[in-house]
Amino acid sequence: QKEVEQDPGPLSVPEGAIVSLNCTYSNSAFQYFMWYRQYSRKGPELLMYTYSSGNKEDGRFTAQVDKSSKYISLFIRDSQPSDSATYLCAKGGDYGGSQGNLIFGKGTKLSVKP
Amino acid sequence: NAGVMQNPRHLVRRRGQEARLRCSPMKGHSHVYWYRQLPEEGLKFMVYLQKENIIDESGMPKERFSAEFPKEGPSILRIQQVVRGDSAAYFCASSPFRSGLAGGDEQFFGPGTRLTVL
């Protein structure tokens, strides 16, 4: 069983829609989660970083962590064509594992149509 | 404040040659991580270094791959005798040190080096 599972998509939505991106994880020994955005042939860009259960909001982006169900989500409000990219979830800080070793999902490719 | 810098951005090598990938972390960052991204695959951790120390190389292939982060200069990922399967995008990330939060450092990525082995 992979440690971080993410639906690869592709996901296509109209401009202005609310986008929901999701990941599940299998190992409870964690400390934190991250969401990255990666445009084609570019490096990943850190969007959100969260430690605990609950919601964290930053502009149009909301990250949600549910530790009881091992589920993490990223919501994008009022989506724009410029949001079209691949979104990567990652977890890290496993007890007993390497410090800083991030484990990534495969990414979900999002397309926002004007 | 410049971000993480990687060079070259594109590198073409023939089978059997050596590839050297360089990474300069963000200013003030003392932790460097290398990841590999194969086509249609996610990012896979390779190695974690601090200045003059390899902290974790559990993701590095056992042969032909090595990494260093000297006291002065960039971190280097070295691939000897490259094969076609080494063709991938190699990303470097860096993070600042944060005491009291094991593994709790935000990692900022560079633009990557795209290695093509002919």
Coordinates of N, CA and C in Angstrom, one line a residue:
Chain A
Q1 N 0.9 -1.2 0.0 CA 0.0 0.0 0.0 C 0.9 1.2 0.0
K2 N 0.6 2.2 -1.0 CA 1.4 3.4 -1.0 C 1.1 4.3 0.1
E3 N 2.1 5.0 0.6 CA 1.9 5.8 1.8 C 0.9 7.0 1.5
V4 N 1.0 7.6 0.3 CA 0.1 8.7 0.0 C -0.5 8.4 -1.3
E5 N -1.8 8.4 -1.3 CA -2.6 8.1 -2.6 C -3.3 9.4 -3.0
Q6 N -3.2 9.6 -4.3 CA -3.8 10.8 -4.9 C -4.4 10.5 -6.3
D7 N -5.6 10.9 -6.5 CA -6.2 10.6 -7.8 C -5.5 11.5 -8.8
P8 N -5.0 10.9 -9.9 CA -4.2 11.7 -10.9 C -5.0 12.6 -11.8
G9 N -6.4 12.3 -11.8 CA -7.2 13.1 -12.7 C -7.1 12.6 -14.1
P10 N -7.1 13.5 -15.2 CA -7.2 14.9 -15.0 C -8.6 15.4 -14.6
L11 N -8.6 16.6 -14.0 CA -9.8 17.2 -13.5 C -10.0 18.5 -14.3
S12 N -11.1 18.6 -14.9 CA -11.4 19.8 -15.7 C -12.6 20.5 -15.1
V13 N -12.5 21.8 -14.8 CA -13.6 22.6 -14.3 C -13.8 23.9 -15.0
P14 N -14.9 24.5 -15.0 CA -15.1 25.9 -15.6 C -14.5 26.9 -14.6
E15 N -14.1 28.0 -15.2 CA -13.6 29.2 -14.4 C -14.7 29.6 -13.4
G16 N -14.2 29.8 -12.2 CA -15.1 30.3 -11.1 C -15.6 29.1 -10.2
A17 N -15.4 27.9 -10.6 CA -15.8 26.7 -9.8 C -15.0 26.6 -8.6
I18 N -15.6 25.8 -7.6 CA -14.8 25.4 -6.4 C -14.2 24.1 -6.7
V19 N -12.9 24.0 -6.5 CA -12.2 22.8 -6.8 C -11.8 22.1 -5.5
S20 N -12.0 20.8 -5.5 CA -11.6 19.9 -4.3 C -10.6 18.9 -4.7
L21 N -9.5 18.9 -4.1 CA -8.4 18.0 -4.4 C -8.1 17.2 -3.1
N22 N -7.9 15.9 -3.3 CA -7.9 15.0 -2.1 C -6.7 14.0 -2.1
C23 N -6.3 13.7 -0.9 CA -5.3 12.7 -0.7 C -5.6 11.8 0.5
T24 N -5.2 10.6 0.4 CA -5.3 9.8 1.6 C -3.9 9.3 2.0
Y25 N -3.7 9.0 3.2 CA -2.4 8.4 3.6 C -2.6 7.3 4.5
S26 N -1.5 6.4 4.6 CA -1.7 5.2 5.3 C -0.9 5.1 6.7
N27 N 0.0 6.0 6.8 CA 0.9 5.9 8.0 C 0.5 7.0 9.0
S28 N 0.2 6.6 10.2 CA -0.2 7.6 11.2 C 0.9 8.4 11.8
A29 N 2.1 7.9 11.6 CA 3.3 8.5 12.3 C 3.7 9.7 11.4
F30 N 3.2 10.8 11.6 CA 3.4 12.0 10.7 C 3.5 13.2 11.6
Q31 N 3.9 14.3 11.0 CA 3.8 15.6 11.8 C 3.1 16.6 11.0
Y32 N 3.3 16.6 9.6 CA 2.8 17.8 8.9 C 2.5 17.4 7.4
F33 N 1.7 18.2 6.8 CA 1.3 18.0 5.4 C 1.6 19.3 4.6
M34 N 1.8 19.1 3.3 CA 2.0 20.2 2.4 C 1.3 20.0 1.1
W35 N 0.9 21.1 0.5 CA 0.4 21.1 -0.8 C 1.3 21.9 -1.7
Y36 N 1.7 21.4 -2.8 CA 2.5 22.1 -3.8 C 1.7 22.2 -5.1
R37 N 2.0 23.2 -5.9 CA 1.5 23.4 -7.2 C 2.7 23.3 -8.2
Q38 N 2.5 22.6 -9.2 CA 3.6 22.5 -10.2 C 3.1 22.7 -11.6
Y39 N 3.6 23.8 -12.2 CA 3.3 24.1 -13.6 C 4.2 23.2 -14.5
S40 N 3.7 23.0 -15.7 CA 4.4 22.1 -16.6 C 5.9 22.5 -16.8
R41 N 6.8 21.6 -16.5 CA 8.2 21.7 -16.7 C 8.8 22.8 -15.7
K42 N 8.1 23.0 -14.6 CA 8.7 23.9 -13.6 C 8.8 23.1 -12.3
G43 N 9.5 23.8 -11.3 CA 9.6 23.2 -10.0 C 8.3 23.3 -9.1
P44 N 8.1 22.4 -8.2 CA 7.0 22.6 -7.3 C 7.0 23.8 -6.5
E45 N 5.9 24.5 -6.3 CA 5.8 25.7 -5.5 C 4.9 25.4 -4.3
L46 N 5.4 25.8 -3.1 CA 4.7 25.5 -1.9 C 3.5 26.4 -1.8
L47 N 2.3 25.8 -1.6 CA 1.1 26.5 -1.4 C 0.6 26.6 0.0
M48 N 0.6 25.4 0.7 CA 0.0 25.3 2.0 C 0.8 24.4 2.8
Y49 N 0.9 24.6 4.1 CA 1.7 23.8 5.1 C 0.9 23.8 6.4
T50 N 0.6 22.6 6.8 CA -0.2 22.5 8.0 C 0.2 21.3 8.9
Y51 N 0.1 21.5 10.2 CA 0.5 20.5 11.1 C -0.7 19.7 11.6
S52 N -1.8 20.3 11.9 CA -2.8 19.7 12.7 C -4.1 19.5 12.0
S53 N -5.0 18.8 12.6 CA -6.4 18.6 12.0 C -7.1 20.0 12.0
G54 N -8.0 20.0 11.1 CA -8.8 21.3 10.9 C -8.5 22.0 9.6
N55 N -8.9 23.2 9.5 CA -8.7 24.0 8.3 C -7.7 25.1 8.4
K56 N -7.0 25.3 7.3 CA -6.1 26.5 7.2 C -6.4 27.2 5.9
E57 N -6.6 28.5 6.0 CA -7.0 29.3 4.9 C -5.9 30.3 4.5
D58 N -5.8 30.4 3.1 CA -4.8 31.4 2.6 C -5.4 31.9 1.3
G59 N -6.1 33.1 1.3 CA -6.7 33.6 0.1 C -7.7 32.7 -0.4
R60 N -7.6 32.3 -1.7 CA -8.6 31.4 -2.3 C -8.4 29.9 -1.9
F61 N -7.3 29.6 -1.2 CA -7.0 28.2 -0.9 C -7.3 27.9 0.6
T62 N -7.8 26.7 0.7 CA -8.1 26.2 2.1 C -7.6 24.7 2.1
A63 N -6.7 24.5 3.1 CA -6.2 23.1 3.3 C -7.0 22.5 4.5
Q64 N -7.3 21.3 4.4 CA -8.1 20.6 5.4 C -7.4 19.3 5.7
V65 N -7.3 19.0 7.0 CA -6.7 17.7 7.5 C -7.6 17.0 8.4
D66 N -7.9 15.8 8.1 CA -8.7 14.9 9.0 C -7.9 13.7 9.4
K67 N -7.3 13.8 10.6 CA -6.4 12.7 11.0 C -7.2 11.4 11.3
S68 N -8.4 11.6 11.8 CA -9.2 10.3 12.1 C -9.4 9.5 10.9
S69 N -9.6 10.1 9.7 CA -9.9 9.3 8.5 C -8.6 9.3 7.6
K70 N -7.5 10.0 8.0 CA -6.3 10.0 7.2 C -6.6 10.6 5.9
Y71 N -7.2 11.8 5.9 CA -7.6 12.4 4.6 C -7.2 13.8 4.6
I72 N -6.6 14.3 3.5 CA -6.2 15.7 3.4 C -6.8 16.3 2.1
S73 N -7.2 17.5 2.2 CA -7.9 18.1 1.0 C -7.4 19.5 0.8
L74 N -7.5 19.9 -0.4 CA -7.2 21.3 -0.8 C -8.4 21.8 -1.6
F75 N -8.9 23.0 -1.1 CA -10.0 23.6 -1.8 C -9.6 24.9 -2.5
I76 N -10.0 25.1 -3.7 CA -9.7 26.3 -4.4 C -11.0 27.0 -4.8
R77 N -11.2 28.2 -4.2 CA -12.4 28.9 -4.5 C -12.2 29.8 -5.7
D78 N -13.3 30.1 -6.5 CA -13.2 31.0 -7.6 C -12.0 30.7 -8.5
S79 N -12.0 29.5 -8.9 CA -10.8 29.0 -9.7 C -10.6 29.8 -11.0
Q80 N -9.3 30.0 -11.3 CA -8.9 30.8 -12.5 C -8.2 29.9 -13.4
P81 N -8.1 30.3 -14.7 CA -7.3 29.5 -15.7 C -5.9 29.4 -15.2
S82 N -5.4 30.4 -14.5 CA -4.0 30.4 -14.1 C -3.8 29.3 -13.0
D83 N -4.8 28.8 -12.4 CA -4.7 27.7 -11.5 C -4.5 26.3 -12.2
S84 N -4.5 26.3 -13.5 CA -4.3 25.1 -14.2 C -2.9 24.6 -14.0
A85 N -2.7 23.4 -13.4 CA -1.4 22.9 -13.0 C -1.6 21.5 -12.4
T86 N -0.5 20.9 -12.0 CA -0.6 19.7 -11.2 C -0.4 20.0 -9.8
Y87 N -1.3 19.5 -8.9 CA -1.2 19.7 -7.5 C -0.8 18.5 -6.8
L88 N 0.3 18.7 -6.0 CA 0.9 17.5 -5.3 C 0.7 17.7 -3.8
C89 N 0.2 16.6 -3.2 CA 0.2 16.6 -1.7 C 1.4 15.8 -1.2
A90 N 1.8 16.2 0.0 CA 3.0 15.6 0.6 C 2.9 15.5 2.1
K91 N 3.4 14.5 2.7 CA 3.5 14.4 4.1 C 4.9 14.1 4.6
G92 N 5.2 14.5 5.8 CA 6.5 14.4 6.3 C 6.6 14.3 7.8
G93 N 7.8 14.1 8.2 CA 8.0 14.2 9.7 C 7.6 12.9 10.4
D94 N 7.8 11.7 9.7 CA 7.5 10.5 10.3 C 8.4 10.2 11.5
Y95 N 7.8 9.8 12.6 CA 8.6 9.4 13.7 C 9.4 8.2 13.4
G96 N 10.6 8.2 13.7 CA 11.5 7.0 13.4 C 12.0 7.0 12.0
G97 N 11.5 7.9 11.2 CA 12.0 8.0 9.8 C 13.0 9.2 9.7
S98 N 13.3 9.5 8.5 CA 14.2 10.6 8.2 C 13.6 11.9 8.5
Q99 N 14.3 12.8 9.1 CA 13.9 14.2 9.2 C 13.7 14.8 7.9
G100 N 12.6 15.4 7.6 CA 12.4 16.1 6.4 C 12.2 15.3 5.1
N101 N 12.1 14.0 5.2 CA 11.9 13.2 4.0 C 10.4 13.3 3.7
L102 N 10.1 14.1 2.6 CA 8.7 14.3 2.2 C 8.3 13.1 1.3
I103 N 7.1 12.6 1.6 CA 6.5 11.6 0.7 C 5.4 12.2 -0.1
F104 N 5.5 12.1 -1.4 CA 4.5 12.8 -2.3 C 3.5 11.8 -2.9
G105 N 2.3 12.4 -3.1 CA 1.4 11.7 -4.0 C 1.8 11.9 -5.4
K106 N 1.1 11.2 -6.3 CA 1.6 11.4 -7.7 C 1.1 12.7 -8.4
G107 N 0.2 13.4 -7.7 CA -0.3 14.6 -8.3 C -1.6 14.5 -9.0
T108 N -2.4 15.6 -8.9 CA -3.7 15.7 -9.7 C -3.5 16.8 -10.7
K109 N -3.8 16.5 -11.9 CA -3.7 17.5 -13.0 C -5.0 18.2 -13.1
L110 N -5.0 19.5 -12.9 CA -6.2 20.4 -12.9 C -6.2 21.3 -14.1
S111 N -7.3 21.4 -14.8 CA -7.5 22.3 -15.9 C -8.7 23.2 -15.6
V112 N -8.5 24.5 -15.6 CA -9.6 25.4 -15.4 C -9.9 26.1 -16.7
K113 N -11.1 25.9 -17.3 CA -11.5 26.4 -18.6 C -12.1 27.7 -18.5
P114 N -11.6 28.7 -19.3 CA -12.2 30.0 -19.3 C -13.7 30.0 -19.8
Chain B
N1 N 15.3 38.2 -2.3 CA 15.9 36.9 -1.8 C 15.8 35.9 -2.9
A2 N 16.9 35.5 -3.5 CA 16.9 34.5 -4.6 C 16.4 33.2 -4.0
G3 N 15.7 32.5 -4.9 CA 15.2 31.2 -4.5 C 16.3 30.1 -4.7
V4 N 15.8 28.9 -4.6 CA 16.8 27.8 -4.8 C 17.2 27.8 -6.3
M5 N 18.5 27.7 -6.5 CA 19.0 27.7 -7.9 C 19.6 26.4 -8.2
Q6 N 19.3 25.9 -9.4 CA 19.8 24.7 -9.9 C 20.4 24.9 -11.3
N7 N 21.5 24.3 -11.6 CA 22.1 24.3 -12.9 C 22.8 23.0 -13.2
P8 N 22.9 22.6 -14.5 CA 22.2 23.3 -15.6 C 20.7 23.0 -15.5
R9 N 19.9 23.7 -16.3 CA 18.5 23.4 -16.4 C 18.2 22.2 -17.2
H10 N 19.0 22.0 -18.2 CA 18.9 20.8 -19.1 C 20.3 20.3 -19.3
L11 N 20.3 19.0 -19.3 CA 21.6 18.3 -19.4 C 21.4 17.0 -20.3
V12 N 22.2 16.9 -21.3 CA 22.1 15.8 -22.2 C 23.4 15.0 -22.1
R13 N 23.3 13.7 -21.8 CA 24.5 12.9 -21.7 C 24.3 11.6 -22.5
R14 N 25.4 11.0 -23.0 CA 25.3 9.7 -23.6 C 25.5 8.6 -22.6
R15 N 25.0 7.5 -22.9 CA 25.2 6.4 -21.9 C 26.7 6.2 -21.6
G16 N 26.9 6.0 -20.3 CA 28.3 5.8 -19.8 C 29.0 7.1 -19.3
Q17 N 28.4 8.2 -19.7 CA 29.1 9.5 -19.2 C 28.6 9.8 -17.8
E18 N 29.2 10.8 -17.3 CA 28.9 11.3 -15.9 C 28.0 12.5 -16.0
A19 N 27.1 12.6 -15.1 CA 26.3 13.8 -15.0 C 26.5 14.5 -13.6
R20 N 26.7 15.8 -13.6 CA 26.8 16.5 -12.3 C 25.7 17.6 -12.3
L21 N 24.9 17.5 -11.2 CA 23.9 18.5 -11.1 C 24.2 19.3 -9.8
R22 N 24.0 20.6 -10.0 CA 24.3 21.5 -8.9 C 23.1 22.2 -8.3
C23 N 23.2 22.5 -7.0 CA 22.1 23.1 -6.3 C 22.6 24.1 -5.3
S24 N 22.1 25.4 -5.4 CA 22.5 26.4 -4.4 C 21.2 26.7 -3.6
P25 N 21.2 26.4 -2.3 CA 20.0 26.6 -1.5 C 19.7 28.1 -1.3
M26 N 18.5 28.3 -0.8 CA 18.1 29.7 -0.5 C 19.0 30.3 0.6
K27 N 19.2 31.6 0.5 CA 20.1 32.2 1.5 C 19.5 31.9 2.9
G28 N 20.4 31.5 3.8 CA 20.1 31.2 5.2 C 19.6 29.8 5.4
H29 N 19.4 29.0 4.3 CA 19.0 27.6 4.4 C 20.2 26.7 4.5
S30 N 20.2 25.8 5.5 CA 21.3 24.9 5.7 C 21.0 23.4 5.4
H31 N 19.8 23.2 4.9 CA 19.3 21.8 4.7 C 19.0 21.7 3.2
V32 N 19.5 20.6 2.6 CA 19.3 20.4 1.1 C 18.8 19.0 0.9
Y33 N 17.8 18.9 0.0 CA 17.2 17.6 -0.3 C 17.2 17.5 -1.8
W34 N 17.4 16.3 -2.3 CA 17.3 16.0 -3.7 C 16.2 15.0 -3.9
Y35 N 15.4 15.3 -5.0 CA 14.3 14.4 -5.4 C 14.4 14.1 -6.9
R36 N 13.8 13.0 -7.3 CA 13.8 12.7 -8.7 C 12.3 12.5 -9.1
Q37 N 12.0 13.0 -10.3 CA 10.7 12.9 -10.8 C 10.7 12.2 -12.2
L38 N 10.3 11.0 -12.2 CA 10.2 10.2 -13.5 C 8.9 10.6 -14.2
P39 N 8.9 10.4 -15.5 CA 7.7 10.7 -16.3 C 6.5 9.9 -15.7
E40 N 5.4 10.5 -15.5 CA 4.2 9.9 -14.9 C 4.3 9.4 -13.5
E41 N 5.4 9.8 -12.9 CA 5.6 9.3 -11.5 C 5.6 10.5 -10.6
G42 N 5.4 10.3 -9.3 CA 5.6 11.4 -8.3 C 7.0 11.7 -8.0
L43 N 7.2 12.7 -7.2 CA 8.5 13.0 -6.7 C 9.0 12.0 -5.7
K44 N 10.2 11.5 -5.9 CA 10.7 10.5 -4.9 C 12.0 11.1 -4.3
F45 N 12.0 11.0 -3.0 CA 13.1 11.4 -2.2 C 14.4 10.6 -2.5
M46 N 15.5 11.3 -2.6 CA 16.8 10.6 -2.8 C 17.7 10.7 -1.6
V47 N 18.0 12.0 -1.2 CA 19.0 12.2 -0.2 C 18.8 13.5 0.5
Y48 N 19.2 13.6 1.8 CA 19.1 14.8 2.6 C 20.4 15.1 3.1
L49 N 20.9 16.4 2.9 CA 22.2 16.7 3.4 C 22.2 18.0 4.2
Q50 N 23.1 18.2 5.1 CA 23.5 19.4 5.7 C 24.9 19.7 5.3
K51 N 25.4 20.8 5.6 CA 26.8 21.2 5.2 C 27.8 20.0 5.7
E52 N 28.5 19.5 4.7 CA 29.5 18.5 5.0 C 29.0 17.2 5.6
N53 N 27.7 17.0 5.6 CA 27.1 15.8 6.2 C 26.0 15.2 5.4
I54 N 26.0 13.9 5.2 CA 24.8 13.3 4.6 C 23.9 12.8 5.8
I55 N 22.7 13.3 5.9 CA 21.9 12.9 7.0 C 21.1 11.7 6.7
D56 N 20.6 11.5 5.4 CA 19.8 10.4 5.0 C 19.9 10.2 3.6
E57 N 20.4 9.0 3.2 CA 20.5 8.7 1.7 C 19.7 7.4 1.4
S58 N 18.7 7.2 2.2 CA 17.9 6.0 2.0 C 17.2 5.9 0.6
G59 N 17.0 7.0 -0.1 CA 16.4 7.0 -1.4 C 17.4 6.9 -2.5
M60 N 18.6 6.9 -2.3 CA 19.6 6.9 -3.3 C 19.8 5.5 -3.8
P61 N 19.9 5.3 -5.2 CA 20.3 4.0 -5.7 C 21.7 3.6 -5.1
K62 N 21.9 2.3 -4.9 CA 23.1 1.9 -4.3 C 24.4 2.1 -5.1
E63 N 24.2 2.1 -6.4 CA 25.4 2.3 -7.2 C 25.3 3.5 -8.1
R64 N 26.4 4.1 -8.4 CA 26.5 5.1 -9.5 C 26.1 6.5 -9.0
F65 N 25.3 6.6 -7.9 CA 24.8 7.9 -7.5 C 25.5 8.3 -6.2
S66 N 25.9 9.6 -6.1 CA 26.5 10.1 -4.9 C 26.1 11.6 -4.8
A67 N 26.1 12.1 -3.6 CA 25.8 13.5 -3.3 C 26.7 14.1 -2.3
E68 N 26.9 15.4 -2.4 CA 27.7 16.1 -1.4 C 27.2 17.5 -1.2
F69 N 27.5 18.1 -0.1 CA 27.2 19.5 0.2 C 28.4 20.0 1.0
P70 N 29.4 20.5 0.3 CA 30.6 21.0 0.9 C 30.4 22.2 1.7
K71 N 31.4 22.5 2.5 CA 31.3 23.7 3.4 C 31.2 25.0 2.6
E72 N 31.8 25.0 1.4 CA 31.7 26.1 0.5 C 31.2 25.6 -0.8
G73 N 30.3 26.4 -1.4 CA 29.8 26.0 -2.7 C 28.5 25.2 -2.7
P74 N 28.0 24.9 -3.9 CA 26.7 24.3 -4.0 C 26.7 22.8 -3.6
S75 N 25.5 22.2 -3.5 CA 25.4 20.8 -3.3 C 25.5 20.2 -4.7
I76 N 26.1 19.0 -4.8 CA 26.3 18.3 -6.1 C 25.6 17.0 -6.0
L77 N 24.8 16.6 -7.0 CA 24.4 15.3 -7.2 C 25.1 14.7 -8.4
R78 N 25.8 13.6 -8.2 CA 26.7 13.1 -9.2 C 26.1 11.7 -9.6
I79 N 26.0 11.5 -10.9 CA 25.6 10.2 -11.5 C 26.7 9.7 -12.4
Q80 N 27.3 8.6 -12.1 CA 28.3 8.0 -12.9 C 27.7 7.0 -13.9
Q81 N 28.4 6.9 -15.0 CA 28.0 5.9 -16.0 C 26.5 5.9 -16.2
V82 N 26.0 7.0 -16.7 CA 24.5 7.1 -16.8 C 23.9 6.1 -17.8
V83 N 22.7 5.7 -17.5 CA 21.9 4.8 -18.3 C 20.6 5.5 -18.7
R84 N 19.9 5.0 -19.7 CA 18.7 5.7 -20.2 C 17.7 5.8 -19.1
G85 N 17.6 4.9 -18.2 CA 16.7 4.9 -17.1 C 16.9 6.0 -16.1
D86 N 18.1 6.7 -16.2 CA 18.4 7.9 -15.3 C 17.7 9.1 -15.9
S87 N 17.2 9.1 -17.1 CA 16.5 10.3 -17.6 C 15.3 10.6 -16.8
A88 N 15.3 11.9 -16.3 CA 14.3 12.3 -15.3 C 14.5 13.8 -15.1
A89 N 13.6 14.3 -14.3 CA 13.8 15.7 -13.7 C 14.3 15.5 -12.3
Y90 N 15.4 16.2 -12.0 CA 16.0 16.1 -10.7 C 15.8 17.5 -10.0
F91 N 15.1 17.4 -8.8 CA 14.8 18.7 -8.1 C 15.6 18.7 -6.8
C92 N 16.0 19.9 -6.5 CA 16.6 20.2 -5.2 C 15.7 21.0 -4.4
A93 N 15.6 20.8 -3.1 CA 14.8 21.7 -2.2 C 15.7 22.1 -1.1
S94 N 15.4 23.2 -0.4 CA 16.1 23.6 0.8 C 15.2 24.1 1.8
S95 N 15.6 24.0 3.1 CA 14.8 24.4 4.2 C 15.7 25.1 5.2
P96 N 15.1 26.0 6.0 CA 15.8 26.6 7.1 C 15.8 25.6 8.3
F97 N 16.7 25.8 9.2 CA 16.7 24.9 10.4 C 15.6 25.5 11.4
R98 N 14.9 24.6 11.9 CA 13.9 24.9 13.0 C 14.1 24.0 14.1
S99 N 14.5 24.5 15.2 CA 14.7 23.6 16.4 C 13.4 23.3 17.0
G100 N 13.3 22.1 17.6 CA 12.1 21.7 18.3 C 11.0 21.1 17.5
L101 N 11.2 21.1 16.2 CA 10.2 20.5 15.3 C 10.8 19.5 14.4
A102 N 11.0 18.3 14.8 CA 11.7 17.3 14.0 C 11.0 17.1 12.7
G103 N 11.6 17.4 11.6 CA 11.0 17.3 10.3 C 10.0 18.3 9.9
G104 N 9.9 19.4 10.8 CA 8.9 20.4 10.5 C 9.3 21.6 9.7
D105 N 10.2 21.3 8.7 CA 10.7 22.5 7.9 C 10.0 22.5 6.6
E106 N 9.6 23.7 6.2 CA 9.1 23.9 4.9 C 10.2 23.8 3.9
Q107 N 9.9 23.0 2.8 CA 10.9 22.8 1.8 C 10.5 23.6 0.5
F108 N 11.5 24.4 0.0 CA 11.3 25.2 -1.2 C 12.1 24.6 -2.3
F109 N 11.5 24.4 -3.4 CA 12.1 23.7 -4.5 C 12.7 24.6 -5.6
G110 N 13.7 24.1 -6.2 CA 14.3 24.8 -7.3 C 13.6 24.4 -8.6
P111 N 14.0 25.0 -9.7 CA 13.4 24.7 -11.0 C 13.7 23.4 -11.6
G112 N 14.7 22.7 -11.1 CA 15.0 21.4 -11.6 C 16.0 21.3 -12.7
T113 N 16.6 20.2 -12.8 CA 17.5 19.9 -13.9 C 16.9 18.7 -14.7
R114 N 16.7 18.9 -16.0 CA 16.1 17.8 -16.8 C 17.2 17.1 -17.5
L115 N 17.5 15.8 -17.0 CA 18.5 15.0 -17.6 C 18.0 14.1 -18.7
T116 N 18.6 14.1 -19.8 CA 18.3 13.2 -20.9 C 19.5 12.4 -21.2
V117 N 19.3 11.1 -21.2 CA 20.4 10.2 -21.5 C 20.1 9.6 -22.9
L118 N 21.0 9.8 -23.8 CA 20.8 9.3 -25.2 C 21.4 7.9 -25.3

